[in-house]
XYZ file of C-alpha atoms in Angstrom:
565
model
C 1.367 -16.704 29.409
C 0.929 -20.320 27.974
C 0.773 -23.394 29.940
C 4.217 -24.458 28.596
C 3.617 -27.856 30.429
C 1.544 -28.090 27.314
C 4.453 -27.487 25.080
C 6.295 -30.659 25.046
C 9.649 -29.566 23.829
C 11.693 -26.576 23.423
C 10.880 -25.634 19.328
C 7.053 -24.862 20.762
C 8.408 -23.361 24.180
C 10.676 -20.846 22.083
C 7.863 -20.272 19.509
C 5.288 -19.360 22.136
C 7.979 -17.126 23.777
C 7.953 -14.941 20.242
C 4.485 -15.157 20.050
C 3.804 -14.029 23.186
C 6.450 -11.103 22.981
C 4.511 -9.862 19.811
C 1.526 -9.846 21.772
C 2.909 -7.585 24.272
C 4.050 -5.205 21.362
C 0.497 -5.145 19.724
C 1.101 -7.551 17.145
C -1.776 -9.290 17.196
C -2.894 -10.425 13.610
C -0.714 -13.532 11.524
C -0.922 -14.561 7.782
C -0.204 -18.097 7.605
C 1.271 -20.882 5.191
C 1.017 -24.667 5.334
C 4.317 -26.456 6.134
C 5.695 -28.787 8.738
C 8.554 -27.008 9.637
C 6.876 -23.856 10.925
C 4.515 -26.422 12.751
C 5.990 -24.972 16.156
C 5.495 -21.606 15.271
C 1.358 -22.643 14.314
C 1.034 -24.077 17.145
C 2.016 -21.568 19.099
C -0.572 -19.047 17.443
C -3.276 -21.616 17.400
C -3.181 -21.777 21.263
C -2.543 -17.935 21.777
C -6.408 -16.557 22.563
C -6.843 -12.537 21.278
C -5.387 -13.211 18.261
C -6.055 -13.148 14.291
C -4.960 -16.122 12.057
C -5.415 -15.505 8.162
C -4.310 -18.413 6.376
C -3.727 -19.215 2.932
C -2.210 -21.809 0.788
C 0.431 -19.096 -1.646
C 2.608 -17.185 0.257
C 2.649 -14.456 -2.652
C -0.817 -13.828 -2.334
C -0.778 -13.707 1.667
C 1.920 -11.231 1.658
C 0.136 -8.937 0.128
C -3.103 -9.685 2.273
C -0.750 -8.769 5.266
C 0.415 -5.612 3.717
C -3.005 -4.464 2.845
C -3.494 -5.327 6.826
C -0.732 -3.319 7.576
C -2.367 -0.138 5.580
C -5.315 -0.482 7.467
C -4.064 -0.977 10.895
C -0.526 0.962 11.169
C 0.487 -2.347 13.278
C 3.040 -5.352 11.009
C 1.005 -8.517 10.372
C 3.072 -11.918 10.805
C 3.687 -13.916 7.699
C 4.658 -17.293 8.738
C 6.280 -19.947 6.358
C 8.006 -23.716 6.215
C 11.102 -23.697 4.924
C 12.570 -23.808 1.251
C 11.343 -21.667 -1.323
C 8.463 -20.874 0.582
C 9.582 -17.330 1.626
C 10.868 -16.344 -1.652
C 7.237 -15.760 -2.625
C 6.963 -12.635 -0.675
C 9.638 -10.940 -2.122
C 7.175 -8.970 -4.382
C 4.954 -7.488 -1.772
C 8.336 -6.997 0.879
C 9.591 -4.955 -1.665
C 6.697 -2.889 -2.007
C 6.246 -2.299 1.506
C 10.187 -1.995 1.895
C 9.732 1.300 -1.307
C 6.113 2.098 1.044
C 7.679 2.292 4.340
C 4.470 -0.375 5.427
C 5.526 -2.920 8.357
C 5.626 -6.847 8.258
C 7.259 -9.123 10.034
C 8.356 -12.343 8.114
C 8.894 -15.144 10.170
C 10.273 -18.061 8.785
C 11.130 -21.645 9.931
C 14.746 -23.258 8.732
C 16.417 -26.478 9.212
C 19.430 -26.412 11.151
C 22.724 -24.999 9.694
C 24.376 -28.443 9.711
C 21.423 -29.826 7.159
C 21.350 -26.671 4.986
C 24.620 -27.678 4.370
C 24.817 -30.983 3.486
C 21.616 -30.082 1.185
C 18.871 -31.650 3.050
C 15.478 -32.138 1.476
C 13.346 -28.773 1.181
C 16.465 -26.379 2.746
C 18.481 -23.857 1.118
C 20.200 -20.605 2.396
C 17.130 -18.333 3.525
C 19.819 -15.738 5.034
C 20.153 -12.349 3.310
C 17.425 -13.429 1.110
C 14.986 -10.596 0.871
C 18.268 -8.498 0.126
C 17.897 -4.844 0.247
C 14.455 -4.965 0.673
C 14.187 -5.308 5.033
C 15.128 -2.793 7.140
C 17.211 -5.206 10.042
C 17.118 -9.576 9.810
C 16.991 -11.443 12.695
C 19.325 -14.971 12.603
C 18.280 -17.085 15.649
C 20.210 -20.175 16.654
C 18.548 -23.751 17.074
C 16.451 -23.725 20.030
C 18.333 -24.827 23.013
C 18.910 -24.113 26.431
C 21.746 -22.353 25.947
C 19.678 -19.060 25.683
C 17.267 -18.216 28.489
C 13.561 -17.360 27.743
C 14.290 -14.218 29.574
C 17.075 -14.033 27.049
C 15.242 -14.556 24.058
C 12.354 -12.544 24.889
C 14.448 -9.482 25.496
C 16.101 -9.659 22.234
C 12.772 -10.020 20.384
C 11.211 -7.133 22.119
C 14.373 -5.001 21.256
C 14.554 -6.287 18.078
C 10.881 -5.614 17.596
C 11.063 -1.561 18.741
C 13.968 -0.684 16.836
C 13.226 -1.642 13.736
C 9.771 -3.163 13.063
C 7.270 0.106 12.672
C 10.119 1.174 9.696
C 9.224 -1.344 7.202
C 9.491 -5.111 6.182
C 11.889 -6.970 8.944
C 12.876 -10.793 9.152
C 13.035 -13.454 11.891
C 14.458 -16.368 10.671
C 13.950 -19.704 13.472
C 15.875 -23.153 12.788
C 14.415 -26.223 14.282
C 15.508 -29.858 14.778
C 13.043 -32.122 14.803
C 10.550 -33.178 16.918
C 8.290 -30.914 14.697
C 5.239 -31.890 17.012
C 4.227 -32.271 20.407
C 6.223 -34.936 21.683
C 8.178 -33.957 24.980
C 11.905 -33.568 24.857
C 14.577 -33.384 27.275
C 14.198 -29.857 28.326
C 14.729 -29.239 31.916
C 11.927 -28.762 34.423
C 13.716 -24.934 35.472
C 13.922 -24.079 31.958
C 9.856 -24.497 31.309
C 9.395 -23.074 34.702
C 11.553 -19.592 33.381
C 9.674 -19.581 30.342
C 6.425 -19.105 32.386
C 8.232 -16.175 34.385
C 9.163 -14.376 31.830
C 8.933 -10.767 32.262
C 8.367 -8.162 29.321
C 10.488 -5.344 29.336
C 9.136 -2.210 27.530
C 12.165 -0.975 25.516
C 11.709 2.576 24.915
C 12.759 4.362 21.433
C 14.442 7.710 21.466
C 11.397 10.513 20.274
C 12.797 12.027 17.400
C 14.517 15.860 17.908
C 12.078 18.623 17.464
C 12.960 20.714 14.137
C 12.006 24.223 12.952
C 10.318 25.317 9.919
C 12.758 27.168 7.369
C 12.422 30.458 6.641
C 10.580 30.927 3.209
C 9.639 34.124 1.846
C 6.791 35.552 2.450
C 6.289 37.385 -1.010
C 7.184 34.573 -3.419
C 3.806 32.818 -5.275
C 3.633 29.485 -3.016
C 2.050 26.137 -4.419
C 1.231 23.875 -2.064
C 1.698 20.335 -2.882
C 0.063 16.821 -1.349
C 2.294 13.731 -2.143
C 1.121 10.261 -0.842
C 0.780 9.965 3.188
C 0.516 6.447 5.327
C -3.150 4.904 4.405
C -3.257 3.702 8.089
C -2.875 7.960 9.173
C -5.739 10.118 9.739
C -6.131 12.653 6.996
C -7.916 15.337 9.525
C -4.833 17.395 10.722
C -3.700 17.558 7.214
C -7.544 18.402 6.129
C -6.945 21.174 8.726
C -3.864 23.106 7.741
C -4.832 23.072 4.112
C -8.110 24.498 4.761
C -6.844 27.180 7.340
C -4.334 28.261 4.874
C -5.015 30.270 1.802
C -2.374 28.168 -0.515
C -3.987 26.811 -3.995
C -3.268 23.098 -3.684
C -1.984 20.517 -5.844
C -3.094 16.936 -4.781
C -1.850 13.539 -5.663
C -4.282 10.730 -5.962
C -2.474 9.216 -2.565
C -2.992 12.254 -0.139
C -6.609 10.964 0.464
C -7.482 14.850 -0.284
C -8.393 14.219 -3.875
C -12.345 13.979 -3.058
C -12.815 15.848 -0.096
C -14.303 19.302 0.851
C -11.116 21.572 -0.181
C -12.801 24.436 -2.375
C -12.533 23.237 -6.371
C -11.612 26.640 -7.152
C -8.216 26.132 -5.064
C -7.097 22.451 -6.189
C -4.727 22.658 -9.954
C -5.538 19.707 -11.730
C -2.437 16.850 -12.331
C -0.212 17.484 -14.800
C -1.612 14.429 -16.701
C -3.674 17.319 -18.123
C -0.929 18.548 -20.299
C -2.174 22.380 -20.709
C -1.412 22.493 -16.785
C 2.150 22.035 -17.554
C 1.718 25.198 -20.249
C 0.246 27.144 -17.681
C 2.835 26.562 -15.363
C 5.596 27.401 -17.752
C 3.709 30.773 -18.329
C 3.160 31.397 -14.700
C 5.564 29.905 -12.809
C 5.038 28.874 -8.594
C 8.234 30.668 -7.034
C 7.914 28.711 -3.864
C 6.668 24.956 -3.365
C 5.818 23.451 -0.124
C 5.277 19.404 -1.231
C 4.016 17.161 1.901
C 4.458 13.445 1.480
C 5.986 10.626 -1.259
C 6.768 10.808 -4.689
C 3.836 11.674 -7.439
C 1.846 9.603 -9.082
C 3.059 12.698 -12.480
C 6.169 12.613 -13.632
C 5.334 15.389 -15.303
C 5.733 17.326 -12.606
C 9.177 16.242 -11.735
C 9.645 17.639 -15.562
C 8.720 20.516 -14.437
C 10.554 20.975 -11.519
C 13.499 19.885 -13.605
C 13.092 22.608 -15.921
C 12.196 25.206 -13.612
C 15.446 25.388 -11.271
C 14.625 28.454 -10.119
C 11.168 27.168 -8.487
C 12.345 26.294 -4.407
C 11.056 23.574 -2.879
C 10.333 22.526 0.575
C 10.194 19.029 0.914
C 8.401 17.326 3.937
C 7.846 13.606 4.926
C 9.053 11.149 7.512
C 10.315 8.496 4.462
C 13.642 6.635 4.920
C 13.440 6.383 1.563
C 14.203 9.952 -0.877
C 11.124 9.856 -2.975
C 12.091 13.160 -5.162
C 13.269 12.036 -8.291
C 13.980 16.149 -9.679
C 16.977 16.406 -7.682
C 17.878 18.016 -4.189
C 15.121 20.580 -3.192
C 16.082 23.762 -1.495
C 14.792 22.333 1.725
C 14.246 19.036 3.220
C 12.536 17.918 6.522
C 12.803 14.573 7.864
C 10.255 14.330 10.195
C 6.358 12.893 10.891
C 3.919 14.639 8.871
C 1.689 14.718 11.811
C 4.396 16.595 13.418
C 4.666 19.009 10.975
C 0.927 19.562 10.427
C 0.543 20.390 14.115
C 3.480 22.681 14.486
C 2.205 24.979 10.668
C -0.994 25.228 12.220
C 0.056 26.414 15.793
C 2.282 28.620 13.953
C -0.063 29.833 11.316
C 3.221 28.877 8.877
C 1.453 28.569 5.887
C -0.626 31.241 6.220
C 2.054 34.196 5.826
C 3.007 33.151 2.179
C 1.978 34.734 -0.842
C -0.358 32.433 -2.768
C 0.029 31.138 -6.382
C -2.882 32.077 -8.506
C -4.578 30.313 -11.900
C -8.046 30.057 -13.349
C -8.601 26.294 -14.603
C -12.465 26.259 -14.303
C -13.023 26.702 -18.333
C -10.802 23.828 -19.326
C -11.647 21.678 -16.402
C -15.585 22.203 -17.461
C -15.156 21.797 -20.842
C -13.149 18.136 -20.276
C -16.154 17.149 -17.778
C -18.279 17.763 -21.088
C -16.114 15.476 -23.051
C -16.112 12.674 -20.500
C -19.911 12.858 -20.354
C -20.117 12.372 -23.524
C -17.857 9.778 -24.232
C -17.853 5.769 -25.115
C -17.022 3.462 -22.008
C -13.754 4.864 -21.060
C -11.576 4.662 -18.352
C -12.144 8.392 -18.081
C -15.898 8.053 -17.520
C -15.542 5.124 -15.388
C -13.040 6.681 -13.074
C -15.358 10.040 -12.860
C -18.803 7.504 -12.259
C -17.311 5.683 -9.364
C -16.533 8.794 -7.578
C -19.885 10.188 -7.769
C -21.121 7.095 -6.507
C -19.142 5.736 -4.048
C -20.625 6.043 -0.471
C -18.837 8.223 2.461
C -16.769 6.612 4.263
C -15.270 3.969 2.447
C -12.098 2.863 0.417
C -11.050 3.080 -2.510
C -7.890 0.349 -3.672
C -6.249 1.392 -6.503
C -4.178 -0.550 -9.603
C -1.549 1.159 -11.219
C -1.157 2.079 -14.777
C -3.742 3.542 -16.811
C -6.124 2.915 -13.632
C -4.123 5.152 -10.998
C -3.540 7.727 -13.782
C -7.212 8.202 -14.648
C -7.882 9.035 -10.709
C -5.066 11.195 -10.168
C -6.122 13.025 -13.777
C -9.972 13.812 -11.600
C -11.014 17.399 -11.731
C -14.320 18.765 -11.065
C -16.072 22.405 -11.186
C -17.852 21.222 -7.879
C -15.997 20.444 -4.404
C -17.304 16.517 -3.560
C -16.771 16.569 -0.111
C -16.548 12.528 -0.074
C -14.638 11.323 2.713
C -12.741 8.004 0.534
C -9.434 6.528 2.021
C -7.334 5.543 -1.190
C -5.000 2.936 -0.932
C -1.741 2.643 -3.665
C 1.043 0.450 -5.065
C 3.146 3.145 -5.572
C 6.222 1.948 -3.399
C 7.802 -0.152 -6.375
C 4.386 0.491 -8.428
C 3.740 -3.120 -9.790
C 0.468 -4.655 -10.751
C 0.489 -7.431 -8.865
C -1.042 -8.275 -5.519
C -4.035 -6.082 -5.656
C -6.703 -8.584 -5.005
C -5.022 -10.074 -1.927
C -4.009 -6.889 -0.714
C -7.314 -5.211 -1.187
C -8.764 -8.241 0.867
C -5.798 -7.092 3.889
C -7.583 -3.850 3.861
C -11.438 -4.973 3.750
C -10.833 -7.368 6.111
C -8.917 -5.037 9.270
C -10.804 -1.896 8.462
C -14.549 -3.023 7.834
C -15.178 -0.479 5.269
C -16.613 -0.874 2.351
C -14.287 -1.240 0.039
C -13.443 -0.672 -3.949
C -11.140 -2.376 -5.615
C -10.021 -1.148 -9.818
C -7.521 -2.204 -11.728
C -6.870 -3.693 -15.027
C -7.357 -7.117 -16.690
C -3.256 -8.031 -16.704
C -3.265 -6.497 -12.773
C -5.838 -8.841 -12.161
C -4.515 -12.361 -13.857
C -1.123 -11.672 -12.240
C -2.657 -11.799 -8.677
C -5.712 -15.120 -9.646
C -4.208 -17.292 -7.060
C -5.612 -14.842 -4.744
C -9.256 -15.309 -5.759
C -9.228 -18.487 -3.791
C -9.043 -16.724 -0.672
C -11.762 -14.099 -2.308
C -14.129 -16.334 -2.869
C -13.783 -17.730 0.868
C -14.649 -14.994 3.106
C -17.723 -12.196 3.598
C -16.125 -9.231 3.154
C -18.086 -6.379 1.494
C -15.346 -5.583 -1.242
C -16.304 -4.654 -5.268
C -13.735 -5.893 -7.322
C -13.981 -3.898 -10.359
C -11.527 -5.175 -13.143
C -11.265 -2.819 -16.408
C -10.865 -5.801 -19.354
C -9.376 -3.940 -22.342
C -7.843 -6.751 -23.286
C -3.951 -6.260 -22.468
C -1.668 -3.605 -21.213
C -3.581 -0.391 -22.973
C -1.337 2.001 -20.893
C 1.353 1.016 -23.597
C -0.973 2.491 -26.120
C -0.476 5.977 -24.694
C 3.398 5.611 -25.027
C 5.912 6.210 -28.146
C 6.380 2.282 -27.990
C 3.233 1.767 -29.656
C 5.126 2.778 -33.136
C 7.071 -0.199 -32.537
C 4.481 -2.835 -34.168
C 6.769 -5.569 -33.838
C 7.423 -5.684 -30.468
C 4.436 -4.169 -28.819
C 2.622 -7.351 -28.662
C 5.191 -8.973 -26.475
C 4.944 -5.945 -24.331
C 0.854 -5.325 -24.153
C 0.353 -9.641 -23.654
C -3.054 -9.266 -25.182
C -5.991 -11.646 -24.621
C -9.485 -12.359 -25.749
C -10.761 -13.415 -21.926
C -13.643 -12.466 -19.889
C -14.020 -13.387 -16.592
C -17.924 -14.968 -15.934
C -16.791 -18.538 -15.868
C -14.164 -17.520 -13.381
C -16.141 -16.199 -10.825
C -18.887 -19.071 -11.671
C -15.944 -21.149 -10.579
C -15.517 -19.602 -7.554
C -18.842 -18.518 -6.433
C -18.002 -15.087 -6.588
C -21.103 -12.828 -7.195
C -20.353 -11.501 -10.978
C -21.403 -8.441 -13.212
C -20.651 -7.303 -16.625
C -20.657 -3.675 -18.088
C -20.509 -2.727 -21.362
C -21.848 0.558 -21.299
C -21.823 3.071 -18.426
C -25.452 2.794 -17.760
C -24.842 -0.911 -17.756
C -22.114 -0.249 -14.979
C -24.086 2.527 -12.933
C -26.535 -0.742 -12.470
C -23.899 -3.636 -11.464
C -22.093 -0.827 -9.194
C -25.591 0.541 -7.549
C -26.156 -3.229 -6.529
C -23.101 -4.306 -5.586
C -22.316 -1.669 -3.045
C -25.440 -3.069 -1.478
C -23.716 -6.521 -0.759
C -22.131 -7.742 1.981
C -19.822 -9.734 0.411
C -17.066 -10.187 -2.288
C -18.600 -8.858 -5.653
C -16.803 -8.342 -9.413
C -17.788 -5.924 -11.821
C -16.355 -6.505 -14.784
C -16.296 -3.219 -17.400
C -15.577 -4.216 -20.810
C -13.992 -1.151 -22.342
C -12.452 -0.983 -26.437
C -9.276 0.081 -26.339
C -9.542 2.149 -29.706
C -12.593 4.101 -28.627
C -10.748 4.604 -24.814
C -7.387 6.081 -26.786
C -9.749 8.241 -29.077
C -11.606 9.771 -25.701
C -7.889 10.651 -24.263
C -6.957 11.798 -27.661
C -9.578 14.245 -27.690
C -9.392 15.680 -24.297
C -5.995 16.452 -25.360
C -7.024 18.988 -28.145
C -8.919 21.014 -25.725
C -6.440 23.800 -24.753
C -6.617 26.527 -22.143
């Protein structure tokens, strides 16, 4: 506990009392903005030892450094703000953790009710302001000593267990002034309670055990690997698949996609759009699908037109992430859970398994990409060959997520590569901060792509990039505007899709010059193989720009279209 003889007054007694009840929870790591009102709350964590302070001047960009923490580590970092419209700048990353189920905390400082108001400088209403998007808010009075510390640390802690592991929660914390250290009024017994304060462990309810439905055994059964928590282990998951004899479709954000699962047994995406034929010719009776939503909607399509197909949907979301309608089945529970009880039961390994030959259309589309300019498709396909095992893989969305979730190989790569998503509310912003999060918690190395309009929308974050050592490759895809648009009916409408693709004529060396970030640029794929060969070598923040023409990259996915089954 602190030496709250230290603490002059009760804002800093109250804020160490919070800090101190996160420590007891595990909460241990805080991303921090400048601002005098919140001065309490810095203090606090500035004088707490065993503890992790990030800190960084825009709040966007260090909430979504604390949700790439939060992927990493399974645990909700702290983001800490003044008052005003400071918060309001991590509404984009609390709604992606909010649609992710990821944790954070937000805790923000206020003025007093009485100033808010009357409209007092740098104060507005900072209740209710994240909306939807938290699971529970937290309103706390002014300090006083009207509450106990025993009080106040009990309805953290509570507060804390019930609702903090679920997704994005808010503490919002008034002060009066004095801001600083100068001693107040506060009564001798009250400072003496605060360092008695005992920390009660509130224990949640386990969730009821379930059973497994009863599916047929003689129906053709597809198995089918949605996105799982980045900060779970893949292994159990690894384990059932492998001991079953299911054919497996896998989504980009199982962390399957590269592994050792026998290429014979994995379907490619429905990206490819003959796997959609062969479906419709040879239909799965039965689907088991573990985890979120798709990166496809294509399959959804499918599933759409195919009624008749069941489906067994499991994952431990609050959130329903099945956008086909109500499957036959639905079990709300941890996929861990699951996992364990299939393979003590041997569930999967009574069903009848679905059956299809892909290995003729998959080889001849490796040929194509081989062959082809510099394309998002041959990028995509280099970096997995090269990356090392273990390490990360960060993901953009658009046309970037899409060209990994399209992978498919005649080989089994048996890479073990943790991919981390956006696909909660599936923006493009955030992805260098967040990417940083992840680097920075899990020390792996670490591979950041995405586009050039990902990356401009998230620059203010390259100040904080280009102050650490953290071995992360930021590889940035410059074609020069929103290409993904290309691939769309929209791009018959000439007139408007310039306001919708934002095109630019930018590169990015003077940039990184700027910022003393270590910079590479690839314009061919032998050009890239080089930058990418020496930059996983680094210890430290890296960008690889790949400068890609957006005609030639629509005429390689125009062509693997025409290849048919």
């Amino acid at each position: 506990m602190y030496d709250v003889e230290r603490y002059g007054n009760i804002n800093r007694i109250w804020s160490a009392l919070i800090v101190d009840t996160f420590f007891n929870k595990g909460i241990l790591s805080y991303f921090t903005s400048p601002g005098l009102r919140n001065a309490p709350i810095l203090s606090s964590i500035t004088h707490k030892e065993n503890i992790k302070t990030y800190s960084g001047i825009d709040e966007r960009s260090m909430g979504y450094r604390a949700l790439g923490y939060a992927k990493a580590s399974g645990m909700p970092g702290v983001l800490v703000c003044t008052s005003g419209s400071a918060m309001a700048n991590y509404l984009p990353s609390v709604i992606e953790a909010y649609q992710s189920n990821i944790p954070l905390i937000i805790l923000s400082a206020d003025r007093p009710k009485r100033l808010v108001e009357a409209g007092d400088n740098q104060s507005i209403k900072q209740h209710n302001m994240f909306g939807n998007f938290i699971r529970a808010e937290l309103e706390l009075e002014v300090p006083s000593e009207s509450t106990s510390p025993q009080e106040l640390a009990d309805k953290i802690s509570r507060f804390i267990t019930e609702h903090a592991h679920k997704g994005p929660v808010h503490i919002n914390l008034p002060f009066e002034e004095p801001l600083d250290q100068r001693v107040d009024q506060t009564s001798d017994g009250y400072r003496k309670n605060a360092g008695e304060v005992k920390f009660t462990e509130f224990l949640k309810r386990n969730s009821s055990v379930v059973g497994l439905p009863n599916l047929s055994l003689d129906k053709k059964t597809l198995l089918v690997l949605g996105p799982t928590p980045e900060f779970q282990s893949v292994e159990l998951l690894a384990e059932l698949v492998k001991s079953s004899n299911l054919p497996c479709l896998i989504d980009i954000g199982s962390g399957l996609k590269f592994s050792n699962i026998e290429h014979q047994r994995i379907l490619p995406s429905f990206e490819h759009p003959e796997v959609s034929e062969l479906l419709n010719l040879n239909k799965p009776e039965q689907i088991i699908h573990l985890g979120g939503r798709l990166v496809s909607k294509h399959y959804y399509n499918f599933l759409r037109s195919s009624p008749e197909t069941e489906v067994l949907l499991v994952g431990n979301e609050d959130l329903f992430t099945h956008p086909a309608g109500s499957p036959k089945w639905e079990l709300k529970m941890p996929l861990e859970e699951f996992y364990e009880m299939a393979i003590k039961t041997g569930f999967l390994n009574k069903l009848t398994p679905y059956t299809f030959d892909c290995k003729d259309i998959i080889g001849k589309k490796e040929e194509v990409i081989e062959k082809s300019p510099f394309s998002f498709p041959i990028i995509s396909k280099r970096i997995i060959e090269l990356m090392p095992t273990p390490s990360a893989l960060y993901l953009g969305n658009s046309t970037t997520i899409r060209s990994f979730d399209a992978f498919a190989s005649t080989k089994t790569h048996d890479k073990k590569i943790k991919v981390l998503t956006h696909r909660g509310a599936s923006g493009i912003e955030g992805f260098n901060a967040a990417a940083l999060g992840f680097a920075e918690e899990s020390n792996q190395k670490t591979i950041l792509v995405h586009g050039d309009i990902g990356f401009m929308h998230d620059l203010g974050s390259l100040l904080m990039l280009s102050s650490v050592k953290t071995p992360l490759i930021n590889i940035v895809i410059n074609n020069k505007g929103g290409g993904i648009f290309d691939h769309l009916p929209i791009s018959k409408d000439v007139d408007t899709l310039p306001l919708i693709k934002t095109e630019h004529d930018r590169d990015f060396k003077g940039l990184c010059s700027w910022l003393n970030i270590t910079y590479y640029k690839a314009e061919d794929i032998k050009g890239f193989e080089e930058s990418f060969k020496e930059a996983i070598g680094k210890e430290e923040v890296c960008l690889i720009e790949a400068s890609v023409d957006q005609l030639e990259n629509l005429a390689v996915y125009e062509q693997l279209k025409t290849l048919k089954l």
